[in-house]
């Protein structure tokens, strides 16, 4: 577009040069057209420079955004790899912990069963002990009373309970 305007301007300038050189006054319609063409050309060049600057700024912004996005993607990819590794590690930790929990649960169940068996045995042994102790206490009480009776009787007649050899009699 710039080139076309510049050619048109050059062609009209060459065509108008004889009249301008002739010293005709500025009210000449051709001079007016040349003046308008010069103004239009300057405006088109100025608009082109503004558009070129805007385009340059836009391409720089796009390049910066592209680089930033590239780095963000690289960082996210690295982070993703680290997180996937961590997930795998924690997954294996979960499996190990689950196995351990199952073993501990089985151990706890076994310990509970052992505790119940031991409790039954202790209760039975405690009942047996209580019965034996009661019997022994009754025996001790009987013996204590018997000793008391024997001591009273010995005090009355000490020779009555004497042990004598009767084999010679």
Short mmCIF file of C-alpha atoms in Angstrom, two decimals:
data_model
loop_
_atom_site.label_atom_id
_atom_site.label_comp_id
_atom_site.label_asym_id
_atom_site.label_seq_id
_atom_site.Cartn_x
_atom_site.Cartn_y
_atom_site.Cartn_z
CA UNK A 1 0.00 0.00 0.00
CA UNK A 2 2.86 2.34 0.85
CA UNK A 3 4.60 1.60 -2.39
CA UNK A 4 1.45 2.27 -4.42
CA UNK A 5 0.90 5.60 -2.67
CA UNK A 6 4.51 6.55 -3.16
CA UNK A 7 4.35 5.77 -6.92
CA UNK A 8 1.11 7.68 -7.34
CA UNK A 9 2.60 10.59 -5.49
CA UNK A 10 5.77 10.50 -7.58
CA UNK A 11 3.75 10.36 -10.82
CA UNK A 12 1.53 13.28 -9.82
CA UNK A 13 4.52 15.26 -8.57
CA UNK A 14 6.28 14.80 -11.91
CA UNK A 15 3.14 15.80 -13.77
CA UNK A 16 2.59 18.89 -11.63
CA UNK A 17 6.19 20.02 -11.65
CA UNK A 18 5.85 22.19 -14.76
CA UNK A 19 2.95 24.18 -13.33
CA UNK A 20 4.58 24.57 -9.97
CA UNK A 21 7.78 25.72 -11.63
CA UNK A 22 5.88 28.17 -13.71
CA UNK A 23 5.06 30.06 -10.58
CA UNK A 24 1.38 29.67 -10.75
CA UNK A 25 -0.37 30.62 -7.61
CA UNK A 26 -1.44 28.18 -4.95
CA UNK A 27 -5.07 28.38 -5.98
CA UNK A 28 -4.33 26.14 -8.89
CA UNK A 29 -6.46 22.95 -8.58
CA UNK A 30 -3.54 20.74 -9.49
CA UNK A 31 -1.43 22.28 -6.75
CA UNK A 32 -4.31 21.70 -4.38
CA UNK A 33 -4.40 18.00 -5.42
CA UNK A 34 -0.64 17.74 -4.97
CA UNK A 35 -0.92 19.35 -1.56
CA UNK A 36 -3.67 16.92 -0.56
CA UNK A 37 -1.61 14.04 -1.92
CA UNK A 38 1.40 15.19 0.12
CA UNK A 39 -0.79 15.40 3.24
CA UNK A 40 -2.31 12.00 2.53
CA UNK A 41 1.12 10.50 1.92
CA UNK A 42 2.43 11.93 5.19
CA UNK A 43 -0.65 10.64 7.02
CA UNK A 44 -0.30 7.18 5.45
CA UNK A 45 3.41 7.07 6.34
CA UNK A 46 2.65 8.18 9.90
CA UNK A 47 -0.18 5.63 10.23
CA UNK A 48 2.14 2.96 8.82
CA UNK A 49 4.83 3.81 11.36
CA UNK A 50 2.27 3.70 14.21
CA UNK A 51 0.92 0.35 12.93
CA UNK A 52 4.47 -1.01 12.54
CA UNK A 53 5.30 0.05 16.10
CA UNK A 54 2.08 -1.51 17.42
CA UNK A 55 2.82 -4.69 15.46
CA UNK A 56 6.38 -4.75 16.80
CA UNK A 57 5.10 -4.29 20.38
CA UNK A 58 2.50 -7.02 19.83
CA UNK A 59 5.08 -9.47 18.47
CA UNK A 60 7.37 -8.75 21.44
CA UNK A 61 4.46 -9.36 23.81
CA UNK A 62 3.63 -12.61 21.98
CA UNK A 63 7.26 -13.72 22.16
CA UNK A 64 7.41 -12.92 25.89
CA UNK A 65 4.13 -14.71 26.52
CA UNK A 66 5.36 -17.68 24.47
CA UNK A 67 8.61 -17.87 26.46
CA UNK A 68 6.76 -17.52 29.76
CA UNK A 69 4.30 -20.23 28.74
CA UNK A 70 7.18 -22.46 27.65
CA UNK A 71 8.90 -22.07 31.02
CA UNK A 72 5.61 -22.58 32.87
CA UNK A 73 5.03 -25.79 30.89
CA UNK A 74 8.55 -27.01 31.62
CA UNK A 75 8.14 -26.24 35.34
CA UNK A 76 4.74 -27.90 35.44
CA UNK A 77 6.12 -30.96 33.63
CA UNK A 78 8.96 -31.24 36.16
CA UNK A 79 6.51 -30.76 39.02
CA UNK A 80 4.21 -33.37 37.51
CA UNK A 81 7.05 -35.88 37.32
CA UNK A 82 8.01 -35.20 40.94
CA UNK A 83 4.41 -35.53 42.08
CA UNK A 84 3.92 -38.77 40.14
CA UNK A 85 7.06 -40.18 41.78
CA UNK A 86 5.77 -39.07 45.19
CA UNK A 87 2.39 -40.67 44.46
CA UNK A 88 4.12 -43.93 43.54
CA UNK A 89 6.24 -43.80 46.69
CA UNK A 90 3.24 -43.06 48.90
CA UNK A 91 1.25 -45.77 47.13
CA UNK A 92 3.88 -48.34 48.06
CA UNK A 93 3.94 -46.93 51.61
CA UNK A 94 0.18 -47.42 51.75
CA UNK A 95 0.53 -51.04 50.61
CA UNK A 96 3.20 -51.71 53.25
CA UNK A 97 1.10 -50.02 55.94
CA UNK A 98 -1.99 -51.97 54.87
CA UNK A 99 -0.07 -55.25 55.10
CA UNK A 100 1.23 -54.27 58.52
CA UNK A 101 -2.26 -53.29 59.67
CA UNK A 102 -3.60 -56.67 58.52
CA UNK A 103 -0.80 -58.47 60.38
CA UNK A 104 -1.40 -56.40 63.51
CA UNK A 105 -5.14 -57.00 63.29
CA UNK A 106 -4.53 -60.75 63.03
CA UNK A 107 -2.07 -60.54 65.92
CA UNK A 108 -4.61 -58.58 67.96
CA UNK A 109 -7.29 -61.17 67.27
CA UNK A 110 -4.90 -63.93 68.27
CA UNK A 111 -3.93 -62.02 71.41
CA UNK A 112 -7.61 -61.49 72.25
CA UNK A 113 -8.28 -65.21 71.86
CA UNK A 114 -5.22 -66.01 74.00
CA UNK A 115 -6.41 -63.51 76.61
CA UNK A 116 -9.87 -65.08 76.73
CA UNK A 117 -8.34 -68.55 77.10
CA UNK A 118 -5.96 -67.33 79.80
CA UNK A 119 -8.83 -65.59 81.58
CA UNK A 120 -10.89 -68.80 81.56
CA UNK A 121 -7.91 -70.77 82.85
CA UNK A 122 -7.26 -68.19 85.58
CA UNK A 123 -10.92 -68.16 86.58
CA UNK A 124 -10.94 -71.97 86.78
CA UNK A 125 -7.66 -71.98 88.72
CA UNK A 126 -8.99 -69.24 91.02
CA UNK A 127 -12.13 -71.30 91.67
CA UNK A 128 -9.99 -74.41 92.30
CA UNK A 129 -7.73 -72.40 94.61
CA UNK A 130 -10.69 -70.96 96.48
CA UNK A 131 -12.14 -74.46 96.96
CA UNK A 132 -8.76 -75.86 98.06
CA UNK A 133 -8.16 -72.91 100.37
CA UNK A 134 -11.62 -73.32 101.89
CA UNK A 135 -10.96 -77.03 102.46
CA UNK A 136 -7.52 -76.30 103.91
CA UNK A 137 -8.91 -73.56 106.15
CA UNK A 138 -11.59 -75.95 107.38
CA UNK A 139 -8.89 -78.58 108.00
CA UNK A 140 -6.70 -76.06 109.84
CA UNK A 141 -9.72 -74.93 111.85
CA UNK A 142 -10.58 -78.55 112.70
CA UNK A 143 -6.99 -79.25 113.68
CA UNK A 144 -6.85 -76.07 115.75
CA UNK A 145 -10.00 -77.12 117.62
CA UNK A 146 -8.63 -80.67 118.00
CA UNK A 147 -5.39 -79.32 119.45
CA UNK A 148 -7.39 -77.15 121.80
CA UNK A 149 -9.43 -80.14 122.96
CA UNK A 150 -6.31 -82.29 123.35
CA UNK A 151 -4.59 -79.59 125.38
CA UNK A 152 -7.63 -79.37 127.71
CA UNK A 153 -7.73 -83.12 128.12
CA UNK A 154 -3.98 -83.33 128.70
CA UNK A 155 -4.27 -80.66 131.31
CA UNK A 156 -6.87 -82.79 133.13
CA UNK A 157 -5.09 -86.14 132.83
CA UNK A 158 -1.55 -85.92 131.46
CA UNK A 159 -0.93 -89.68 131.48
CA UNK A 160 -4.02 -90.56 129.51
CA UNK A 161 -2.40 -89.78 126.23
CA UNK A 162 1.01 -91.09 127.04
CA UNK A 163 2.48 -93.42 124.55
CA UNK A 164 3.43 -96.63 126.18
CA UNK A 165 5.05 -99.69 124.74
CA UNK A 166 2.36 -102.34 125.07
CA UNK A 167 4.07 -105.03 123.09
CA UNK A 168 5.64 -106.51 126.22
CA UNK A 169 2.47 -106.64 128.19
#
